[in-house]
PDB file of C-alpha atoms and ligand atoms in Angstrom:
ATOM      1  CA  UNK K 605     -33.805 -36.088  86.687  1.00 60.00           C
ATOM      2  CA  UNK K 606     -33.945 -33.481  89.532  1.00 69.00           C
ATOM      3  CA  UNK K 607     -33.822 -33.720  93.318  1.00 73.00           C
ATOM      4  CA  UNK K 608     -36.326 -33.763  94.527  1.00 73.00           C
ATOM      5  CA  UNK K 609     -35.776 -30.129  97.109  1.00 75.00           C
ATOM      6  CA  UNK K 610     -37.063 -31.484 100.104  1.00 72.00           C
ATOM      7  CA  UNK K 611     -34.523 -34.468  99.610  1.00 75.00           C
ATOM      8  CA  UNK K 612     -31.499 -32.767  99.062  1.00 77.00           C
ATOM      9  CA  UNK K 613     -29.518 -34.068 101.616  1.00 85.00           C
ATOM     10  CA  UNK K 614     -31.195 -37.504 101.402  1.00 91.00           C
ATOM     11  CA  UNK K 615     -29.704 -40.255  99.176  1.00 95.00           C
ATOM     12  CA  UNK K 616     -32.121 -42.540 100.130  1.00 96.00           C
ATOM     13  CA  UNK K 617     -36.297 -42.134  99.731  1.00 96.00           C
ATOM     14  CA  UNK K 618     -38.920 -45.122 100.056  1.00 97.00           C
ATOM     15  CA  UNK K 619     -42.007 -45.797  98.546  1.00 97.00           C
ATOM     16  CA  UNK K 620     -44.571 -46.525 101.283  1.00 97.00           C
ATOM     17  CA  UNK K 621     -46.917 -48.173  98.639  1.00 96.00           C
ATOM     18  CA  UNK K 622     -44.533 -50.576  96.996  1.00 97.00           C
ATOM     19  CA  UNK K 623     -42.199 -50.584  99.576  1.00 98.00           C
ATOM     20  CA  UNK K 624     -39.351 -49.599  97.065  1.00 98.00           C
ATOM     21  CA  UNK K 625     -36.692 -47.508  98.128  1.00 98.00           C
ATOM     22  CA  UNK K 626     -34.920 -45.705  95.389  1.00 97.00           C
ATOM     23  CA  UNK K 627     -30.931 -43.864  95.665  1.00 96.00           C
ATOM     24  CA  UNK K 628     -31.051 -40.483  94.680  1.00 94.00           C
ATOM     25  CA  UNK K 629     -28.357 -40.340  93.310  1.00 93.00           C
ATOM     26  CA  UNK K 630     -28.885 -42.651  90.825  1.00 96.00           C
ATOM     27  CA  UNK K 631     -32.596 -42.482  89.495  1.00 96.00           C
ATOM     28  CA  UNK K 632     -33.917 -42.885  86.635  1.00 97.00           C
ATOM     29  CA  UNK K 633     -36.955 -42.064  84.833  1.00 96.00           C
ATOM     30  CA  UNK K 634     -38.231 -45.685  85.207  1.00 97.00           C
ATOM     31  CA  UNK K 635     -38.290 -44.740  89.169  1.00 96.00           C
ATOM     32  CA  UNK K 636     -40.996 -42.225  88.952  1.00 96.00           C
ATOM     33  CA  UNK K 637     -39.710 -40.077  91.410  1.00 95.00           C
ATOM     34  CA  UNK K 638     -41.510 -37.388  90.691  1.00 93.00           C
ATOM     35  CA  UNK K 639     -45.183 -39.586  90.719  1.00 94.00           C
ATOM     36  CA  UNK K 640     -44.177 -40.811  93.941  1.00 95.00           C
ATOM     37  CA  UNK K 641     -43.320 -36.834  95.415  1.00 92.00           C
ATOM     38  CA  UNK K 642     -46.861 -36.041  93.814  1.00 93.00           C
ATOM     39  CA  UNK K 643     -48.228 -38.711  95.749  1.00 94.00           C
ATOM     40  CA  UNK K 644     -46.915 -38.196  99.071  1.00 93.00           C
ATOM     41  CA  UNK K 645     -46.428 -41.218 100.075  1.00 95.00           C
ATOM     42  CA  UNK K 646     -42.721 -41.653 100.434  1.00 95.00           C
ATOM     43  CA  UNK K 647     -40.618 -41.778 103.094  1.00 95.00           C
ATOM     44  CA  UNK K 648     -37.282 -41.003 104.683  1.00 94.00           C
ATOM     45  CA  UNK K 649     -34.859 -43.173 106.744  1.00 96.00           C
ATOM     46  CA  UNK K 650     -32.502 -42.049 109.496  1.00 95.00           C
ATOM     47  CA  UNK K 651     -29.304 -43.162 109.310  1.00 96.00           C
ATOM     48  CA  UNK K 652     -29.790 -42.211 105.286  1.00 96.00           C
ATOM     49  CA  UNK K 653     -28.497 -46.089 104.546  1.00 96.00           C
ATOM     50  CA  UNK K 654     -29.798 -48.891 102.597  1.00 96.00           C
ATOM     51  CA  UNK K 655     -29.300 -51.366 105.820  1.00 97.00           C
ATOM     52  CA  UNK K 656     -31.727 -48.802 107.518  1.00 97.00           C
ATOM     53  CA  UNK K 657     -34.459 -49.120 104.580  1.00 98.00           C
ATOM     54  CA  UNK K 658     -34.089 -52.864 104.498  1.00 97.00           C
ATOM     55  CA  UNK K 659     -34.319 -53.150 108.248  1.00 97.00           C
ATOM     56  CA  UNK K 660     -37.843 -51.063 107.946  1.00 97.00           C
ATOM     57  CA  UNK K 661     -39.025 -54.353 104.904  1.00 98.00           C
ATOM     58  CA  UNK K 662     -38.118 -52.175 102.117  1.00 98.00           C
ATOM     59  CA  UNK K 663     -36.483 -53.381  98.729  1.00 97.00           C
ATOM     60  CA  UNK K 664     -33.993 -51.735  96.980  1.00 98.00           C
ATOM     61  CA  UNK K 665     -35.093 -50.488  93.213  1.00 97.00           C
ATOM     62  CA  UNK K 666     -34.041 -52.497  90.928  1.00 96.00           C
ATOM     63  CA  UNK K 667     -33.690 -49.354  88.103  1.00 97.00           C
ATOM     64  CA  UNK K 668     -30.982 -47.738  90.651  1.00 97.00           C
ATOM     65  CA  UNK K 669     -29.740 -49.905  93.299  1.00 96.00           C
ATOM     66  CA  UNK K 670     -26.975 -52.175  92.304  1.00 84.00           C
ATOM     67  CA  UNK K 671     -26.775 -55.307  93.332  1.00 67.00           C
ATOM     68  CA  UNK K 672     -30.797 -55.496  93.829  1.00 60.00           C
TER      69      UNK K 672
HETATM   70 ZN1   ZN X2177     -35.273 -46.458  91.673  1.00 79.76          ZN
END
């Protein structure tokens, strides 16, 4: 899939309804990336780290997170 362009220097983006976050890097069609960029409703973490997303109560994707 591609990056999305406002994310390109994001590995990390959340999904504020599921509270799913998803890694970039490796997505996957099953992520709906691009439903979730339609929908506006994702979000961004700062540090870009997984122990930032989780500390804000979101779960890693299980389509491209390893280990979730
Ligand atoms: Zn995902």
């Amino acid at each position: 899939m591609t990056r999305p362009t406002r994310f390109e220097h994001h590995q990390y983006l959340g999904d504020k309804r599921s509270q799913v976050v998803h890694d970039l890097d490796a997505a996957v069609d099953a992520c709906a990336i691009d439903d979730l960029m339609a929908a506006e409703t994702f979000a961004s973490f700062g540090p870009d780290a997984l122990p930032e997303a989780r500390n804000r109560g979101y779960r890693p994707c299980r389509h491209c997170i390893s280990g979730a």
